[in-house]
């Protein structure tokens, strides 16, 4: 039994211990990140970029909900929803991998996109983040080929029922990062994301290119490194009509609303075979296993097996607790000899077609909760 008062502090300790290293990394072939030296805060008020090319107005929605799910299964329990989501969402080879995995098991997933992955580096100074130099980004910027490739794959993924959320833009973590931003600064950051999505592909191509989706229809965010003052950025999200935040640590339990949004947490779990507490995010699992250091490749099978066992333990805990959702976070990465991507692939493949499981996007879960509410207890099987 989890005691929220005592154990949330333990989660926070684990969370804080890994925070500094959980940033997305620049993509292979991407321009080097620009330096983001703090500047005079009073001189760094975010201003809007001035796009020179207007995109076509009719765009697909970023958060499609194409499927419906029952309130209860024949067992009397609600479906056991598994939500797999990714941060960054830039690497084209990994896009192909995860779309294929999802298709194999009829899953839908959420991909939290970073704005610079759709914006050309030669226009980077259009972006003026708080407390940073114009054009600062800790994850680099796009080039023409990668931007147009991502634009195409984002459209295709949405057509398949996957959801696109936002991972904001410059990915600024730590003491000089997003932790001190105000609601007004978050509003500007989300506006900058919108402009990057709407104008980046056209700017990269030098001609009008239809954006991959309408950024106004994005319904959720995961903040960089899971940081930020939650009330501050959630107010900005709610003002835009967004529905959920996927940034906070939490427990395997039915979600609740906080600051007007659904709180879809990365959950506290025990690393299989140990007493270590960690979160259901690949980087946190890596830190728990090897302090985020790459292990010899000979250890990869055992490390993968441990992560897979951790996921299975979490699944069993959900089933024993009335089927609350599992939220599993990943990055587009090949960390530690691809241990975490391989373990997640194995778990999704073996689990998503089990009779009580539904592998859904965050927005599909939010839609189900809007229709039926949070389950209050088991019903007798019909």
mmCIF file of C-alpha atoms in Angstrom, residues 108-291:
data_model
loop_
_atom_site.group_PDB
_atom_site.id
_atom_site.type_symbol
_atom_site.label_atom_id
_atom_site.label_comp_id
_atom_site.label_asym_id
_atom_site.label_seq_id
_atom_site.Cartn_x
_atom_site.Cartn_y
_atom_site.Cartn_z
ATOM 1 C CA UNK A 108 -2.212 4.157 -30.586
ATOM 2 C CA UNK A 109 0.571 6.221 -29.053
ATOM 3 C CA UNK A 110 1.330 9.825 -28.099
ATOM 4 C CA UNK A 111 4.346 11.638 -29.489
ATOM 5 C CA UNK A 112 5.443 14.849 -27.740
ATOM 6 C CA UNK A 113 7.070 16.945 -30.458
ATOM 7 C CA UNK A 114 9.795 19.532 -29.851
ATOM 8 C CA UNK A 115 9.226 22.637 -31.969
ATOM 9 C CA UNK A 116 12.819 23.043 -33.273
ATOM 10 C CA UNK A 117 12.559 19.677 -35.011
ATOM 11 C CA UNK A 118 10.295 21.416 -37.544
ATOM 12 C CA UNK A 119 12.167 24.726 -37.746
ATOM 13 C CA UNK A 120 15.251 25.579 -39.818
ATOM 14 C CA UNK A 121 18.449 26.536 -38.045
ATOM 15 C CA UNK A 122 19.031 29.550 -40.266
ATOM 16 C CA UNK A 123 15.857 31.085 -38.791
ATOM 17 C CA UNK A 124 16.551 30.102 -35.199
ATOM 18 C CA UNK A 125 16.752 33.676 -33.901
ATOM 19 C CA UNK A 126 13.024 33.993 -34.572
ATOM 20 C CA UNK A 127 12.770 32.082 -31.280
ATOM 21 C CA UNK A 128 13.431 34.280 -28.246
ATOM 22 C CA UNK A 129 13.068 32.170 -25.091
ATOM 23 C CA UNK A 130 13.013 33.628 -21.586
ATOM 24 C CA UNK A 131 16.422 34.302 -19.984
ATOM 25 C CA UNK A 132 18.249 32.974 -23.064
ATOM 26 C CA UNK A 133 19.851 34.411 -26.152
ATOM 27 C CA UNK A 134 17.696 34.544 -29.302
ATOM 28 C CA UNK A 135 17.920 31.223 -31.104
ATOM 29 C CA UNK A 136 19.004 29.261 -28.046
ATOM 30 C CA UNK A 137 18.120 25.569 -28.060
ATOM 31 C CA UNK A 138 19.628 22.689 -26.134
ATOM 32 C CA UNK A 139 18.439 20.187 -28.762
ATOM 33 C CA UNK A 140 19.558 21.907 -31.959
ATOM 34 C CA UNK A 141 17.439 22.817 -34.983
ATOM 35 C CA UNK A 142 16.222 21.156 -38.153
ATOM 36 C CA UNK A 143 17.515 21.140 -41.704
ATOM 37 C CA UNK A 144 15.439 21.028 -44.872
ATOM 38 C CA UNK A 145 15.527 17.272 -45.468
ATOM 39 C CA UNK A 146 14.776 16.309 -41.874
ATOM 40 C CA UNK A 147 12.019 18.919 -41.481
ATOM 41 C CA UNK A 148 10.223 17.806 -44.627
ATOM 42 C CA UNK A 149 10.648 14.152 -43.664
ATOM 43 C CA UNK A 150 9.155 14.796 -40.226
ATOM 44 C CA UNK A 151 6.316 16.823 -41.722
ATOM 45 C CA UNK A 152 5.361 13.853 -43.873
ATOM 46 C CA UNK A 153 5.639 11.271 -41.099
ATOM 47 C CA UNK A 154 3.649 13.393 -38.647
ATOM 48 C CA UNK A 155 0.759 13.595 -41.123
ATOM 49 C CA UNK A 156 0.902 9.844 -41.670
ATOM 50 C CA UNK A 157 1.003 9.080 -37.945
ATOM 51 C CA UNK A 158 -2.029 11.273 -37.272
ATOM 52 C CA UNK A 159 -3.918 9.538 -40.072
ATOM 53 C CA UNK A 160 -3.168 6.240 -38.302
ATOM 54 C CA UNK A 161 -4.753 7.556 -35.101
ATOM 55 C CA UNK A 162 -1.639 8.551 -33.175
ATOM 56 C CA UNK A 163 -1.586 11.745 -31.146
ATOM 57 C CA UNK A 164 0.869 14.632 -31.299
ATOM 58 C CA UNK A 165 1.457 16.597 -28.107
ATOM 59 C CA UNK A 166 3.992 19.313 -27.392
ATOM 60 C CA UNK A 167 7.355 18.993 -25.654
ATOM 61 C CA UNK A 168 7.827 22.773 -25.901
ATOM 62 C CA UNK A 169 10.868 24.104 -27.737
ATOM 63 C CA UNK A 170 14.377 24.739 -26.445
ATOM 64 C CA UNK A 171 14.427 21.993 -23.784
ATOM 65 C CA UNK A 172 15.992 24.157 -21.079
ATOM 66 C CA UNK A 173 16.525 22.167 -17.885
ATOM 67 C CA UNK A 174 18.237 22.806 -14.589
ATOM 68 C CA UNK A 175 18.800 25.944 -12.554
ATOM 69 C CA UNK A 176 18.650 28.337 -15.514
ATOM 70 C CA UNK A 177 15.841 26.526 -17.287
ATOM 71 C CA UNK A 178 12.070 26.390 -17.362
ATOM 72 C CA UNK A 179 11.697 26.024 -13.603
ATOM 73 C CA UNK A 180 11.410 29.783 -13.163
ATOM 74 C CA UNK A 181 9.092 30.563 -16.063
ATOM 75 C CA UNK A 182 5.838 32.406 -15.448
ATOM 76 C CA UNK A 183 2.447 31.754 -16.996
ATOM 77 C CA UNK A 184 3.048 34.609 -19.456
ATOM 78 C CA UNK A 185 6.377 33.091 -20.497
ATOM 79 C CA UNK A 186 4.783 29.670 -20.965
ATOM 80 C CA UNK A 187 2.066 31.283 -23.063
ATOM 81 C CA UNK A 188 4.777 32.762 -25.276
ATOM 82 C CA UNK A 189 6.589 29.413 -25.432
ATOM 83 C CA UNK A 190 3.470 27.604 -26.585
ATOM 84 C CA UNK A 191 2.840 30.362 -29.116
ATOM 85 C CA UNK A 192 6.365 29.859 -30.440
ATOM 86 C CA UNK A 193 5.651 26.132 -30.797
ATOM 87 C CA UNK A 194 2.561 26.976 -32.848
ATOM 88 C CA UNK A 195 4.570 29.216 -35.177
ATOM 89 C CA UNK A 196 7.300 26.611 -35.641
ATOM 90 C CA UNK A 197 4.740 23.996 -36.648
ATOM 91 C CA UNK A 198 2.826 26.338 -38.937
ATOM 92 C CA UNK A 199 5.733 28.041 -40.686
ATOM 93 C CA UNK A 200 8.797 25.801 -40.244
ATOM 94 C CA UNK A 201 8.170 23.426 -43.165
ATOM 95 C CA UNK A 202 7.565 26.299 -45.590
ATOM 96 C CA UNK A 203 10.597 28.220 -44.376
ATOM 97 C CA UNK A 204 12.761 25.115 -44.729
ATOM 98 C CA UNK A 205 11.539 24.389 -48.257
ATOM 99 C CA UNK A 206 11.511 27.978 -49.474
ATOM 100 C CA UNK A 207 7.969 27.529 -50.718
ATOM 101 C CA UNK A 208 4.552 26.889 -49.251
ATOM 102 C CA UNK A 209 4.365 23.471 -47.591
ATOM 103 C CA UNK A 210 1.271 22.422 -45.705
ATOM 104 C CA UNK A 211 2.069 21.995 -42.003
ATOM 105 C CA UNK A 212 1.652 18.500 -40.589
ATOM 106 C CA UNK A 213 -1.207 19.427 -38.231
ATOM 107 C CA UNK A 214 -3.062 22.304 -36.662
ATOM 108 C CA UNK A 215 -1.073 23.177 -33.513
ATOM 109 C CA UNK A 216 -4.166 24.777 -31.965
ATOM 110 C CA UNK A 217 -5.598 21.251 -31.629
ATOM 111 C CA UNK A 218 -2.748 19.949 -29.434
ATOM 112 C CA UNK A 219 -4.320 18.770 -26.179
ATOM 113 C CA UNK A 220 -1.391 17.801 -23.965
ATOM 114 C CA UNK A 221 2.182 18.590 -22.996
ATOM 115 C CA UNK A 222 5.120 16.949 -21.324
ATOM 116 C CA UNK A 223 7.540 19.568 -20.094
ATOM 117 C CA UNK A 224 11.285 19.216 -20.740
ATOM 118 C CA UNK A 225 12.929 17.136 -18.006
ATOM 119 C CA UNK A 226 9.490 17.018 -16.323
ATOM 120 C CA UNK A 227 10.313 20.436 -14.839
ATOM 121 C CA UNK A 228 8.445 23.717 -14.513
ATOM 122 C CA UNK A 229 6.172 25.347 -11.957
ATOM 123 C CA UNK A 230 3.069 23.277 -12.519
ATOM 124 C CA UNK A 231 0.417 25.882 -11.644
ATOM 125 C CA UNK A 232 2.179 28.421 -13.902
ATOM 126 C CA UNK A 233 2.354 26.319 -17.044
ATOM 127 C CA UNK A 234 -0.974 24.583 -16.442
ATOM 128 C CA UNK A 235 -2.758 27.941 -16.436
ATOM 129 C CA UNK A 236 -1.218 28.652 -19.844
ATOM 130 C CA UNK A 237 -2.311 25.207 -21.058
ATOM 131 C CA UNK A 238 -5.864 25.586 -19.779
ATOM 132 C CA UNK A 239 -6.186 28.984 -21.402
ATOM 133 C CA UNK A 240 -5.413 27.333 -24.742
ATOM 134 C CA UNK A 241 -8.047 24.640 -24.202
ATOM 135 C CA UNK A 242 -5.559 21.865 -23.526
ATOM 136 C CA UNK A 243 -6.774 18.899 -21.490
ATOM 137 C CA UNK A 244 -3.909 17.069 -19.790
ATOM 138 C CA UNK A 245 -0.388 17.385 -18.413
ATOM 139 C CA UNK A 246 1.934 14.373 -18.694
ATOM 140 C CA UNK A 247 4.857 15.792 -16.706
ATOM 141 C CA UNK A 248 4.433 15.086 -13.002
ATOM 142 C CA UNK A 249 5.591 12.003 -11.068
ATOM 143 C CA UNK A 250 2.873 9.941 -9.412
ATOM 144 C CA UNK A 251 1.560 6.480 -8.661
ATOM 145 C CA UNK A 252 -0.299 3.662 -10.371
ATOM 146 C CA UNK A 253 -3.779 5.002 -9.624
ATOM 147 C CA UNK A 254 -6.720 6.455 -11.475
ATOM 148 C CA UNK A 255 -5.888 9.965 -12.715
ATOM 149 C CA UNK A 256 -7.196 13.104 -11.102
ATOM 150 C CA UNK A 257 -7.463 16.661 -12.282
ATOM 151 C CA UNK A 258 -5.062 19.337 -11.067
ATOM 152 C CA UNK A 259 -5.229 23.022 -11.998
ATOM 153 C CA UNK A 260 -8.057 22.241 -14.392
ATOM 154 C CA UNK A 261 -6.180 19.544 -16.344
ATOM 155 C CA UNK A 262 -5.991 15.783 -16.149
ATOM 156 C CA UNK A 263 -2.747 14.789 -14.440
ATOM 157 C CA UNK A 264 -1.342 11.836 -16.410
ATOM 158 C CA UNK A 265 1.806 11.028 -14.397
ATOM 159 C CA UNK A 266 4.918 9.019 -14.973
ATOM 160 C CA UNK A 267 4.434 6.445 -12.259
ATOM 161 C CA UNK A 268 6.557 5.253 -9.364
ATOM 162 C CA UNK A 269 7.581 1.607 -9.711
ATOM 163 C CA UNK A 270 10.122 -0.721 -8.137
ATOM 164 C CA UNK A 271 12.983 -1.846 -10.357
ATOM 165 C CA UNK A 272 12.565 -5.609 -10.613
ATOM 166 C CA UNK A 273 14.837 -7.605 -8.331
ATOM 167 C CA UNK A 274 15.783 -4.548 -6.251
ATOM 168 C CA UNK A 275 14.294 -2.173 -3.711
ATOM 169 C CA UNK A 276 14.994 0.845 -5.928
ATOM 170 C CA UNK A 277 12.133 3.185 -6.723
ATOM 171 C CA UNK A 278 12.105 4.818 -10.131
ATOM 172 C CA UNK A 279 9.659 6.264 -12.642
ATOM 173 C CA UNK A 280 8.154 4.683 -15.737
ATOM 174 C CA UNK A 281 10.437 6.691 -18.032
ATOM 175 C CA UNK A 282 13.310 5.152 -19.970
ATOM 176 C CA UNK A 283 15.916 7.614 -18.715
ATOM 177 C CA UNK A 284 14.914 7.026 -15.098
ATOM 178 C CA UNK A 285 15.150 3.269 -15.582
ATOM 179 C CA UNK A 286 18.585 3.716 -17.138
ATOM 180 C CA UNK A 287 19.694 5.824 -14.180
ATOM 181 C CA UNK A 288 18.367 3.231 -11.734
ATOM 182 C CA UNK A 289 20.245 0.460 -13.529
ATOM 183 C CA UNK A 290 23.623 1.972 -14.397
ATOM 184 C CA UNK A 291 23.566 5.621 -13.244
#
